Coordinates of C-alpha atoms and ligand atoms in Angstrom, one line a residue:
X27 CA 0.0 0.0 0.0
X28 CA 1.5 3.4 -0.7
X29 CA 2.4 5.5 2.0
X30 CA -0.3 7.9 2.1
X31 CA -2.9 5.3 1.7
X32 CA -1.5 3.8 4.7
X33 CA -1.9 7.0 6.3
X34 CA -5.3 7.6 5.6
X35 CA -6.5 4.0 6.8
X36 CA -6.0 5.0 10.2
X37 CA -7.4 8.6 9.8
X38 CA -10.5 6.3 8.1
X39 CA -10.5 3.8 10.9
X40 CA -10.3 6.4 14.3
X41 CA -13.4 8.3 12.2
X42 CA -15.3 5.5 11.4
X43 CA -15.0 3.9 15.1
X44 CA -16.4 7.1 16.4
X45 CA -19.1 7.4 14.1
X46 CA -20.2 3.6 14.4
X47 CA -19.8 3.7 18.2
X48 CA -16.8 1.6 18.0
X49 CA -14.3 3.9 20.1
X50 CA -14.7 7.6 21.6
X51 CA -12.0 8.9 23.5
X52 CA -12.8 9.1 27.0
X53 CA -14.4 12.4 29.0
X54 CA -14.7 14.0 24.8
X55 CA -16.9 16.6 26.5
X56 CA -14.4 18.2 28.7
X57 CA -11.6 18.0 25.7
X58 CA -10.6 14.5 26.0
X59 CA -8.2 12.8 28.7
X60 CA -4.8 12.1 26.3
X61 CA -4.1 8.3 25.4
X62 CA -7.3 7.2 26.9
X63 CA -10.1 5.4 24.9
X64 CA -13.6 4.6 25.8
X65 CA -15.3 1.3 24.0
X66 CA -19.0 2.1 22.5
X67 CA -21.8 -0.3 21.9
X68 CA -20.6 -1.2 18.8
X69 CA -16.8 -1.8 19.9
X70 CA -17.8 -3.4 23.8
X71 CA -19.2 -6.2 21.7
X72 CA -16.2 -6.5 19.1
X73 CA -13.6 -6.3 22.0
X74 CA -16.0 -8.8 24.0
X75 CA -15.7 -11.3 21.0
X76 CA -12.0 -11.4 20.9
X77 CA -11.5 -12.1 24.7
X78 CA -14.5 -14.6 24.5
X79 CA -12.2 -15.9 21.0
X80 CA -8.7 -15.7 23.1
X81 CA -10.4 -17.6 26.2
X82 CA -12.0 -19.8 24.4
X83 CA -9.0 -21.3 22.1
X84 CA -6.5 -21.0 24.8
X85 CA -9.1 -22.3 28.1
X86 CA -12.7 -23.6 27.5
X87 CA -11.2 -26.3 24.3
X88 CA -8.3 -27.3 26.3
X89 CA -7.7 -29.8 29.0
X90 CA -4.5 -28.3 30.1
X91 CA -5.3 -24.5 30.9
X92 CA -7.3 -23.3 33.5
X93 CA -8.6 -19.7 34.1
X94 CA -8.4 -17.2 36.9
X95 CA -8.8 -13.3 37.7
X96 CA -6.8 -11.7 40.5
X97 CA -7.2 -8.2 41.7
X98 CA -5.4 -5.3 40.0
X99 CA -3.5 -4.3 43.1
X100 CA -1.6 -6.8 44.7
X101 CA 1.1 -6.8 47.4
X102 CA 4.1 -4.4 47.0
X103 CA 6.7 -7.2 47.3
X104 CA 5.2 -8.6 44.2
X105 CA 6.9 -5.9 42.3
X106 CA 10.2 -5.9 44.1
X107 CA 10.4 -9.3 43.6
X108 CA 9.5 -9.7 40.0
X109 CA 11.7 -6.6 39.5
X110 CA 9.1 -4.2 38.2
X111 CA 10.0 -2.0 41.0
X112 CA 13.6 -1.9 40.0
X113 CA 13.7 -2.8 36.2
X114 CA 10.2 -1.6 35.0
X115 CA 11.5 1.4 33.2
X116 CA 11.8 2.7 29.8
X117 CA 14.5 5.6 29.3
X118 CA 13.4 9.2 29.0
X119 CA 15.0 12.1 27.2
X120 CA 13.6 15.7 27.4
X121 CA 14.4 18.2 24.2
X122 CA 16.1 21.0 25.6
X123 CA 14.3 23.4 23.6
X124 CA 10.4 22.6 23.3
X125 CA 10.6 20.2 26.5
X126 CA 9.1 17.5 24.6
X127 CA 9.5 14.3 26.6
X128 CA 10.7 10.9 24.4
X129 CA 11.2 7.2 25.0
X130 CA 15.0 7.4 23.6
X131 CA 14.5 4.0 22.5
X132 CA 12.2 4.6 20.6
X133 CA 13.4 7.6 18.6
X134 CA 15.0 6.8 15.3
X135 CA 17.8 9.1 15.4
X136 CA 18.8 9.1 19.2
X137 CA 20.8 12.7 19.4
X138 CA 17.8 15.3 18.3
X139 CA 14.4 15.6 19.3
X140 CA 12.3 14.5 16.3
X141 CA 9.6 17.4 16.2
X142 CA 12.0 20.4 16.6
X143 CA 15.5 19.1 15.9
X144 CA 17.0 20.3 19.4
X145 CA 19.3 19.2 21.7
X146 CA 18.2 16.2 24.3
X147 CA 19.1 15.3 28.2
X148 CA 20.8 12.5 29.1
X149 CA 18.3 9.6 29.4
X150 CA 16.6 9.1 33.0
X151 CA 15.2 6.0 34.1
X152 CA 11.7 6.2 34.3
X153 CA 9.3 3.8 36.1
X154 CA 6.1 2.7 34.0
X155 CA 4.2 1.6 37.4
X156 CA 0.8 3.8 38.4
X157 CA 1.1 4.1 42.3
X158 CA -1.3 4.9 44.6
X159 CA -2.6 4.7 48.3
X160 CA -4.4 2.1 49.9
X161 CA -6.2 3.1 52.9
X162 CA -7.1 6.5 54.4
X163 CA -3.0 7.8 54.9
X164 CA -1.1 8.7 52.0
X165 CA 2.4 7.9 53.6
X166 CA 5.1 5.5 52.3
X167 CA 3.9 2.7 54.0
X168 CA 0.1 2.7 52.0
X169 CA 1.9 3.1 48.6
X170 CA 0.3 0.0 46.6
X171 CA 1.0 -0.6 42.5
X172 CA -1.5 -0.9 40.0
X173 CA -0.5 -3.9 38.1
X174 CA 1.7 -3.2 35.0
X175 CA 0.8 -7.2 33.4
X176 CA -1.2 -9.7 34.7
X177 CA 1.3 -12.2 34.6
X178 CA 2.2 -11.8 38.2
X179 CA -1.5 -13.3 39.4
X180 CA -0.4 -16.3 37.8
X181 CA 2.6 -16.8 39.2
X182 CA 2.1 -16.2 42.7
X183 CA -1.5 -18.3 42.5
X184 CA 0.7 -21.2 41.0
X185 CA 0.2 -23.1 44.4
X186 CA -3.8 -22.4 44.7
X187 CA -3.9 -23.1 41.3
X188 CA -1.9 -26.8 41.3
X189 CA -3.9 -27.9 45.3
X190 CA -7.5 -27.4 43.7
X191 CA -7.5 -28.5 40.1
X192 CA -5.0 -31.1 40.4
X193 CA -3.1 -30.1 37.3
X194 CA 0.4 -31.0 36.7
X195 CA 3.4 -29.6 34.2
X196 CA 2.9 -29.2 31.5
X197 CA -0.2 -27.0 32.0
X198 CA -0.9 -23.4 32.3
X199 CA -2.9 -20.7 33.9
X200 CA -4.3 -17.3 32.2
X201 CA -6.8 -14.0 32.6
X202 CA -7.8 -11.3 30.9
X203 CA -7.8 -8.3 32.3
X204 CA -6.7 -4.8 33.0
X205 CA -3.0 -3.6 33.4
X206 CA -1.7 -0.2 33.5
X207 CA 2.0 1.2 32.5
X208 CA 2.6 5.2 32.8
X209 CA 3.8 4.6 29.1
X210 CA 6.1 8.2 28.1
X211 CA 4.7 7.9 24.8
X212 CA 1.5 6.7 24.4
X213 CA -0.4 6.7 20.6
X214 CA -1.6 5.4 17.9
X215 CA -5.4 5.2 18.6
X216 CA -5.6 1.7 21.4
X217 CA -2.1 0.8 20.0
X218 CA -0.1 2.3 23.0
X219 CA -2.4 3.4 26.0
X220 CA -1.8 3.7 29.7
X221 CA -4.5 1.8 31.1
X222 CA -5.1 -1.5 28.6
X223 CA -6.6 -5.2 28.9
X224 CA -4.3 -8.1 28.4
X225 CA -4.9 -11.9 27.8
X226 CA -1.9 -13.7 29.0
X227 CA -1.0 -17.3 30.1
X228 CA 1.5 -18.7 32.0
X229 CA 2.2 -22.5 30.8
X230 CA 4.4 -24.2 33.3
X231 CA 6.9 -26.9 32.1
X232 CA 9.3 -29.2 33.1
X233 CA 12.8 -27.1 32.5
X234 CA 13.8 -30.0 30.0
X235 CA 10.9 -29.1 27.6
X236 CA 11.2 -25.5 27.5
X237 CA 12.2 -25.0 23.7
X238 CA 9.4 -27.8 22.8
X239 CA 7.2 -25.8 24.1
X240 CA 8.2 -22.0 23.0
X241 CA 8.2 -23.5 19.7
X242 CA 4.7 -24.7 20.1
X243 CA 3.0 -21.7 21.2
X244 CA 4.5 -19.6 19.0
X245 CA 2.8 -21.5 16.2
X246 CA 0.0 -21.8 18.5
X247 CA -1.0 -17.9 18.7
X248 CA -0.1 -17.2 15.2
X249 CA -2.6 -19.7 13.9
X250 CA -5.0 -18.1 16.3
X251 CA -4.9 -15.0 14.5
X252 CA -4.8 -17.0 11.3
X253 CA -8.3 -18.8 11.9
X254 CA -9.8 -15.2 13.4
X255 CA -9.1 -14.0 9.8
X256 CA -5.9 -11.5 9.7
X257 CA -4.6 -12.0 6.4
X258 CA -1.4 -14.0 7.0
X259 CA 0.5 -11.4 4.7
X260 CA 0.0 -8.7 7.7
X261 CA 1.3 -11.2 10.4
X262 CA 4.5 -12.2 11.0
X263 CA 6.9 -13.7 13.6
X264 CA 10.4 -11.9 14.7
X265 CA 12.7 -13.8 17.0
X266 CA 14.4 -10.8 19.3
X267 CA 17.9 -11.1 19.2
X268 CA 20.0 -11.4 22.7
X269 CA 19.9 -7.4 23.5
X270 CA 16.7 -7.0 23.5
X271 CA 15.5 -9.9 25.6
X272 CA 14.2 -9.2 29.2
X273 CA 15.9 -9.5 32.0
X274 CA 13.5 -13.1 33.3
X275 CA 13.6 -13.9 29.3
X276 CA 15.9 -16.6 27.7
X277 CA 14.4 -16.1 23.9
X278 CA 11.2 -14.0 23.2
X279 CA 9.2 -13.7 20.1
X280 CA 7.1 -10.9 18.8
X281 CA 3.7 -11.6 17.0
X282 CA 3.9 -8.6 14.9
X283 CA 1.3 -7.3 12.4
X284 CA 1.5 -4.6 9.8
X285 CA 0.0 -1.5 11.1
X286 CA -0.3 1.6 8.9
X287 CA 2.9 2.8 10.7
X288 CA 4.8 -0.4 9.5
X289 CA 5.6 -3.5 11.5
X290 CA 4.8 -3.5 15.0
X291 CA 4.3 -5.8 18.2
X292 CA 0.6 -7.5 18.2
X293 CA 2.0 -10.2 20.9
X294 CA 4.9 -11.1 22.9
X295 CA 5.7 -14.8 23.3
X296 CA 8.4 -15.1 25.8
X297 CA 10.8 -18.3 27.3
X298 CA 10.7 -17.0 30.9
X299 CA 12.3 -19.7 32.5
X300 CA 11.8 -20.7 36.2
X301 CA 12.6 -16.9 37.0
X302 CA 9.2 -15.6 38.3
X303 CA 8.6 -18.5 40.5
X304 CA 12.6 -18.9 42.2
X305 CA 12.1 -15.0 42.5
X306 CA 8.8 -15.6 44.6
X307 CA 9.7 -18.4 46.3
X308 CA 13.0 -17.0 47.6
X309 CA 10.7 -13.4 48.6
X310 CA 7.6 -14.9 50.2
X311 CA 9.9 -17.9 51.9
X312 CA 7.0 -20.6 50.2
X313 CA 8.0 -23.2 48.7
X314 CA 6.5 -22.9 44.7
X315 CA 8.4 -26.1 43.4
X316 CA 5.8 -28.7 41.8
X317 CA 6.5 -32.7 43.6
X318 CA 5.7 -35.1 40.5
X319 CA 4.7 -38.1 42.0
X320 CA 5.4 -40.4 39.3
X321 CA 9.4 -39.3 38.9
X322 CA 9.4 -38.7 42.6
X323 CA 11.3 -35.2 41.6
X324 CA 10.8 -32.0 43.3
X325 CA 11.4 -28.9 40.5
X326 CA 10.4 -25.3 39.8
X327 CA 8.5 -25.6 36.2
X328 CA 9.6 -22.9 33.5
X329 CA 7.9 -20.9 31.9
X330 CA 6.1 -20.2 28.4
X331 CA 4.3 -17.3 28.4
X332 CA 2.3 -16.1 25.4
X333 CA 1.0 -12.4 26.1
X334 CA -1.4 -10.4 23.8
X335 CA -3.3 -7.2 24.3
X336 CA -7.0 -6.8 23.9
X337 CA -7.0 -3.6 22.6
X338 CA -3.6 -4.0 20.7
X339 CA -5.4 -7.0 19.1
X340 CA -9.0 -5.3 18.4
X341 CA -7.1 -2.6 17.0
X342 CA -5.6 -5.1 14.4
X343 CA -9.0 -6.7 13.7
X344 CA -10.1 -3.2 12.6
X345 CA -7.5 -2.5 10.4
X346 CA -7.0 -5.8 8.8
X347 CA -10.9 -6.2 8.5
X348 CA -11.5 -2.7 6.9
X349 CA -12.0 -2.3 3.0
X350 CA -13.3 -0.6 0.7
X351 CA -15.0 -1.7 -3.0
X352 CA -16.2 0.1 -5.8
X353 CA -19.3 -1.1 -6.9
X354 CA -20.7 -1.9 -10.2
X355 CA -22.6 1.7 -10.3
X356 CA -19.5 3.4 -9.5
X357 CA -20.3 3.8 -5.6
X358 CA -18.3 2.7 -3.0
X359 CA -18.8 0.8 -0.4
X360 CA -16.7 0.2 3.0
X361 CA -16.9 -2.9 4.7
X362 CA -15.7 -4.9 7.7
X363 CA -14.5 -8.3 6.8
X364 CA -14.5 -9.2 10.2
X365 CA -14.8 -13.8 11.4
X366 CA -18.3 -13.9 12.0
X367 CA -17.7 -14.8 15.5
X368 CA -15.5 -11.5 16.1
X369 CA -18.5 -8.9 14.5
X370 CA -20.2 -6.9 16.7
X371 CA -24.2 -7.9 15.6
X372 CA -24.1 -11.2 13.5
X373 CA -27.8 -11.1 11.6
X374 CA -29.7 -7.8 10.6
X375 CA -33.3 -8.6 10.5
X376 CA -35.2 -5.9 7.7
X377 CA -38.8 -6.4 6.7
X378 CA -38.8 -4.9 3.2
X379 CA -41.7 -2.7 4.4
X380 CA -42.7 -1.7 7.8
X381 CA -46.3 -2.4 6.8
X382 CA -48.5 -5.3 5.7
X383 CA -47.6 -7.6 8.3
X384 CA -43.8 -7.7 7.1
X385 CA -43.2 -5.9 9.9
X386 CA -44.7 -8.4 12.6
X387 CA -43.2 -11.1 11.1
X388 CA -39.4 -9.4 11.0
X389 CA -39.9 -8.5 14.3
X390 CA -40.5 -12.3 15.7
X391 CA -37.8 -13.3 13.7
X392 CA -35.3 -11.1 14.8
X393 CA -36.7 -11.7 18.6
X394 CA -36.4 -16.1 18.0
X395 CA -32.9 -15.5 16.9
X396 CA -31.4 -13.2 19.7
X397 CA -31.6 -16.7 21.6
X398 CA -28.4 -17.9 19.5
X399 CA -26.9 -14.7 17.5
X400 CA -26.4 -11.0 18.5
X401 CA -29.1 -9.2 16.1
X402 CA -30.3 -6.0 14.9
X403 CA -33.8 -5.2 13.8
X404 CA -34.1 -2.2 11.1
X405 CA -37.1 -1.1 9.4
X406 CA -36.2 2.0 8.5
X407 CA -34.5 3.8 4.9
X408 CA -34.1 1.7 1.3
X409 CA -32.9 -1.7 1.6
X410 CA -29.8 -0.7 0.2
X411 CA -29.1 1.8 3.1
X412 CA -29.7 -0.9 5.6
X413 CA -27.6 -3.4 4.0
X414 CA -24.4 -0.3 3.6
X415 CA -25.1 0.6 7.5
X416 CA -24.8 -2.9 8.7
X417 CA -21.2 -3.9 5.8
X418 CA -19.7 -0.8 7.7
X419 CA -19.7 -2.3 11.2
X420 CA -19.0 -5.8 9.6
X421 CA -22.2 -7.5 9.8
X422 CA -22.0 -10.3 8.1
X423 CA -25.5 -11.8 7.5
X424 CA -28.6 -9.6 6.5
X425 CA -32.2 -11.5 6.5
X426 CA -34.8 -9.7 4.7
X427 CA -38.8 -10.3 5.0
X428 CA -40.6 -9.5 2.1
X429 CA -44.5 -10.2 0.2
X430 CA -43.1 -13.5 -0.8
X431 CA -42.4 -14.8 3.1
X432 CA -46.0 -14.3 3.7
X433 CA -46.3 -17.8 0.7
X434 CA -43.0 -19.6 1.4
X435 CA -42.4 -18.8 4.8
X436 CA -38.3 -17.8 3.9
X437 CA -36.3 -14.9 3.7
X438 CA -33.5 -13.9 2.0
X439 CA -29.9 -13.9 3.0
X440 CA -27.2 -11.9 1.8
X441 CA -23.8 -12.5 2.3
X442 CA -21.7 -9.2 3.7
X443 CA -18.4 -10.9 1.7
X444 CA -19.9 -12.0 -1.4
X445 CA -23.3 -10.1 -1.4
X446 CA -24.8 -13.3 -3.0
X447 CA -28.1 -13.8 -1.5
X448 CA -30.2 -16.9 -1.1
X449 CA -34.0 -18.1 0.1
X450 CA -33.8 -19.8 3.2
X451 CA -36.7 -21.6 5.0
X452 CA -37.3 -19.1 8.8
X453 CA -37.4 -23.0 10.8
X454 CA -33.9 -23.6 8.5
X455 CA -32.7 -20.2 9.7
X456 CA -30.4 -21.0 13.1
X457 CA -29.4 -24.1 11.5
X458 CA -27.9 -22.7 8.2
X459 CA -26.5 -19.5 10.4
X460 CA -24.8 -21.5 12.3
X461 CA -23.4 -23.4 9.5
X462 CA -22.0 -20.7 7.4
X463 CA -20.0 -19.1 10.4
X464 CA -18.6 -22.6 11.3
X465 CA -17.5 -22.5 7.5
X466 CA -16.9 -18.8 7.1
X467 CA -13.7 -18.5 5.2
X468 CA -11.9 -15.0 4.6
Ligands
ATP502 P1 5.8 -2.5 23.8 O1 7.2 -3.0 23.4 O2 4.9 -2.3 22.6 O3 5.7 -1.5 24.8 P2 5.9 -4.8 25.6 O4 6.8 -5.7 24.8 O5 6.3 -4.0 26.7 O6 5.1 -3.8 24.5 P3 4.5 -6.9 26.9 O7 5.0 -6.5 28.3 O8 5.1 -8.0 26.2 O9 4.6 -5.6 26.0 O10 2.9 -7.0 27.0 C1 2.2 -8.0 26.2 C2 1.2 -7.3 25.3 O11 0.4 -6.4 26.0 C3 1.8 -6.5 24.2 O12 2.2 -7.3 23.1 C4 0.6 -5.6 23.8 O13 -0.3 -6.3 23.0 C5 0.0 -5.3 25.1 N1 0.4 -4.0 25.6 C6 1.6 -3.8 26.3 N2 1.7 -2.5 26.6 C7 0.6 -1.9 26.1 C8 0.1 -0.6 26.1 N3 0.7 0.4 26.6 N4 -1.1 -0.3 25.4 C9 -1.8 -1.3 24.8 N5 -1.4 -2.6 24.8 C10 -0.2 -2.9 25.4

């Protein structure tokens, strides 16, 4: 895509989110609050569909994950032991002359500031973690973290976690849920925010099988993205080299996908060896090694821990679902390609005319199939202004009533991809739904 094209695709998708109720930015009436997003009706349910897609692929169809969700704040020794407190930090410059602030590592060329060309500091250490008080004093000794991951629940519920389901290595734990980094530089729409949802797992292993593993969920999460329908030409994987690895991490892997800006992180999957649980076990004085009955061996498990972001991931949905096609008649029309199972409404119900009984007979329709599908009823504007409304928030099955449905009791259904459109029986209706989103295929 040329550059400016590129350009305008996010420009398209941050105006079309806030016209379609996908995503305002938060308190708009009082000017907006920088780098923070709010999710409208349209984009609650999209966002809802890939956590329910993430928990459902990497919890509900397997044997060996189970779910949790821990509280946001947790003790402080959490973070001195993980080494948040300490090594949580990105490095900040400030330009000397417009006293813009930068991540330096970050900034293409390192020596000027890249708005104004002037001078910058030295680089500062700068902690990413949002503190607050907990309790009625503000002193030193109330000073509680919001989490920056989620990760950390896992870890230090690794014990509860083994006693009351009985797992064993290799098996893994994960949430969804909200984590929060003062990030210097947040931007790009939900790409980079400072309060964000992640969906992470922790998959515990015995040390011996640690590359096995790495190597399986990498190709795990990439196919999950695959069968979600992101084009595999905007996804790839990129191994980080030594310097950039983490200081728990022996080898990481980015997910990344190609955002308007270029190639960026989507996902981290990262090796994290036995580092989070020694740390833990050596601050909280609890033993976290895992007893294997069968080998008689006593061990702390490593590590494998995919991590995605909710927004991050939404955000890529967006993009990689959006298009736009000129039509026969010279018109265009912008559509959502999104997985069935990720759109927002499913089936838009439309009696041709809100009159005659059409209307009556929509309605029930629209009402029987709420039991199984998120659906829209519309009886207002042409036909062909429905059917445009519902392609631009990704809909991807209309069902319109007309005279004939009063003889043969069907409707027709037209495709969002294709726009074919087909009679189906209304008693056939859940059935074939059903059917062509088990079978959708970008
Ligand atoms: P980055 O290098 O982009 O700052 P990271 O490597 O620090 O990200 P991780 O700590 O690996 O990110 O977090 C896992 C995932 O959480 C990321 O891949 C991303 O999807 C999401 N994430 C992290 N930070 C943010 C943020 N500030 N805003 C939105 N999503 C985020």
């Amino acid at each position: 895509m040329a550059e400016k094209k590129k350009e305008d695709l996010m420009e398209k998708i941050v105006s079309l989110a806030k016209r379609r109720g996908f995503v305002f930015q938060s308190s708009e009436i009082y000017g907006g609050l920088s780098s923070c997003w709010d999710y409208g009706p349209m984009g609650i349910e999209l966002k809802r569909n890939v956590k329910n897609a993430w928990w459902d692929y990497m919890i509900l169809k397997r044997d060996d994950v189970e779910g949790i969700d821990c509280s946001i704040l947790m003790a402080p020794q959490v973070w001195v032991a993980s080494g948040h407190l300490k090594n949580f930090t990105d490095p900040l410059v400030d330009c000397k002359e417009c006293k813009k602030r930068w991540r330096q590592d970050k900034l293409e060329d390192q020596s000027k500031c890249p708005e104004c060309g002037g001078g910058l500091t030295e680089a500062r250490n700068f902690n990413l973690m949002f503190k607050t008080f907990m309790g009625p004093l503000e002193d030193a000794g109330a000073i509680v973290y919001m989490r920056p991951e989620t990760a950390q629940g896992m870890f230090v519920n690794f014990k509860n976690v083994v006693n009351s389901s009985r797992q064993k290595p290799p098996f893994g734990i994960g949430q969804i849920g909200k984590s929060f980094r003062n990030e210097i530089t947040p931007g790009n729409f939900v790409f980079r925010t400072r309060e964000f949802e992640q969906m992470e797992m922790e998959f515990f292993v015995p040390p011996e099988e640690d590359e096995k593993w790495y190597e399986y969920w990498k190709n795990q999460r990439l196919q999950w993205y695959h069968i979600y329908g992101i084009r595999p030409d905007n996804l790839r994987l990129r191994e980080h080299d030594k310097s950039e690895l983490a200081h728990y991490a022996k080898a990481c892997a980015d997910v990344e996908f190609m955002y308007p800006w270029g190639w960026d992180e989507l996902e981290g999957i990262a090796n994290r060896t036995d580092f989070d649980l020694k740390t833990h076990q050596e601050h909280s004085g609890k033993d976290l090694t895992y007893f294997d009955d069968q080998t008689k061996e006593r061990y702390l498990p490593f590590v494998i821990e995919p991590a995605a972001g909710a927004d991050r991931a939404t955000l890529a949905f967006l993009l990689d679902a959006y298009d736009e096609e000129v039509k026969e008649n010279g018109e265009t029309r912008v559509v959502l390609h999104f997985h069935p199972k990720l759109a927002p409404v499913k089936v838009a119900v439309f009696p041709l005319m809100k009159k005659d009984g059409l209307d009556e007979i929509a309605k029930k329709i629209a009402t029987d199939l709420k039991e199984d599908f998120t659906t829209f009823y519309d009886q207002s504007g042409a036909i062909g202004r429905r059917y445009a409304r519902q392609d631009e928030i990704g809909t991807p099955f209309c069902l319109t009533i007309d005279y004939d449905t009063k003889e043969d009791n069907a409707v027709t259904l037209r495709h969002r991809d294709s726009m074919e459109q087909k009679r189906v029986k209304i008693e056939d209706l859940t059935r074939v739904l059903k059917e062509e989103i088990k079978n959708w295929k970008r």
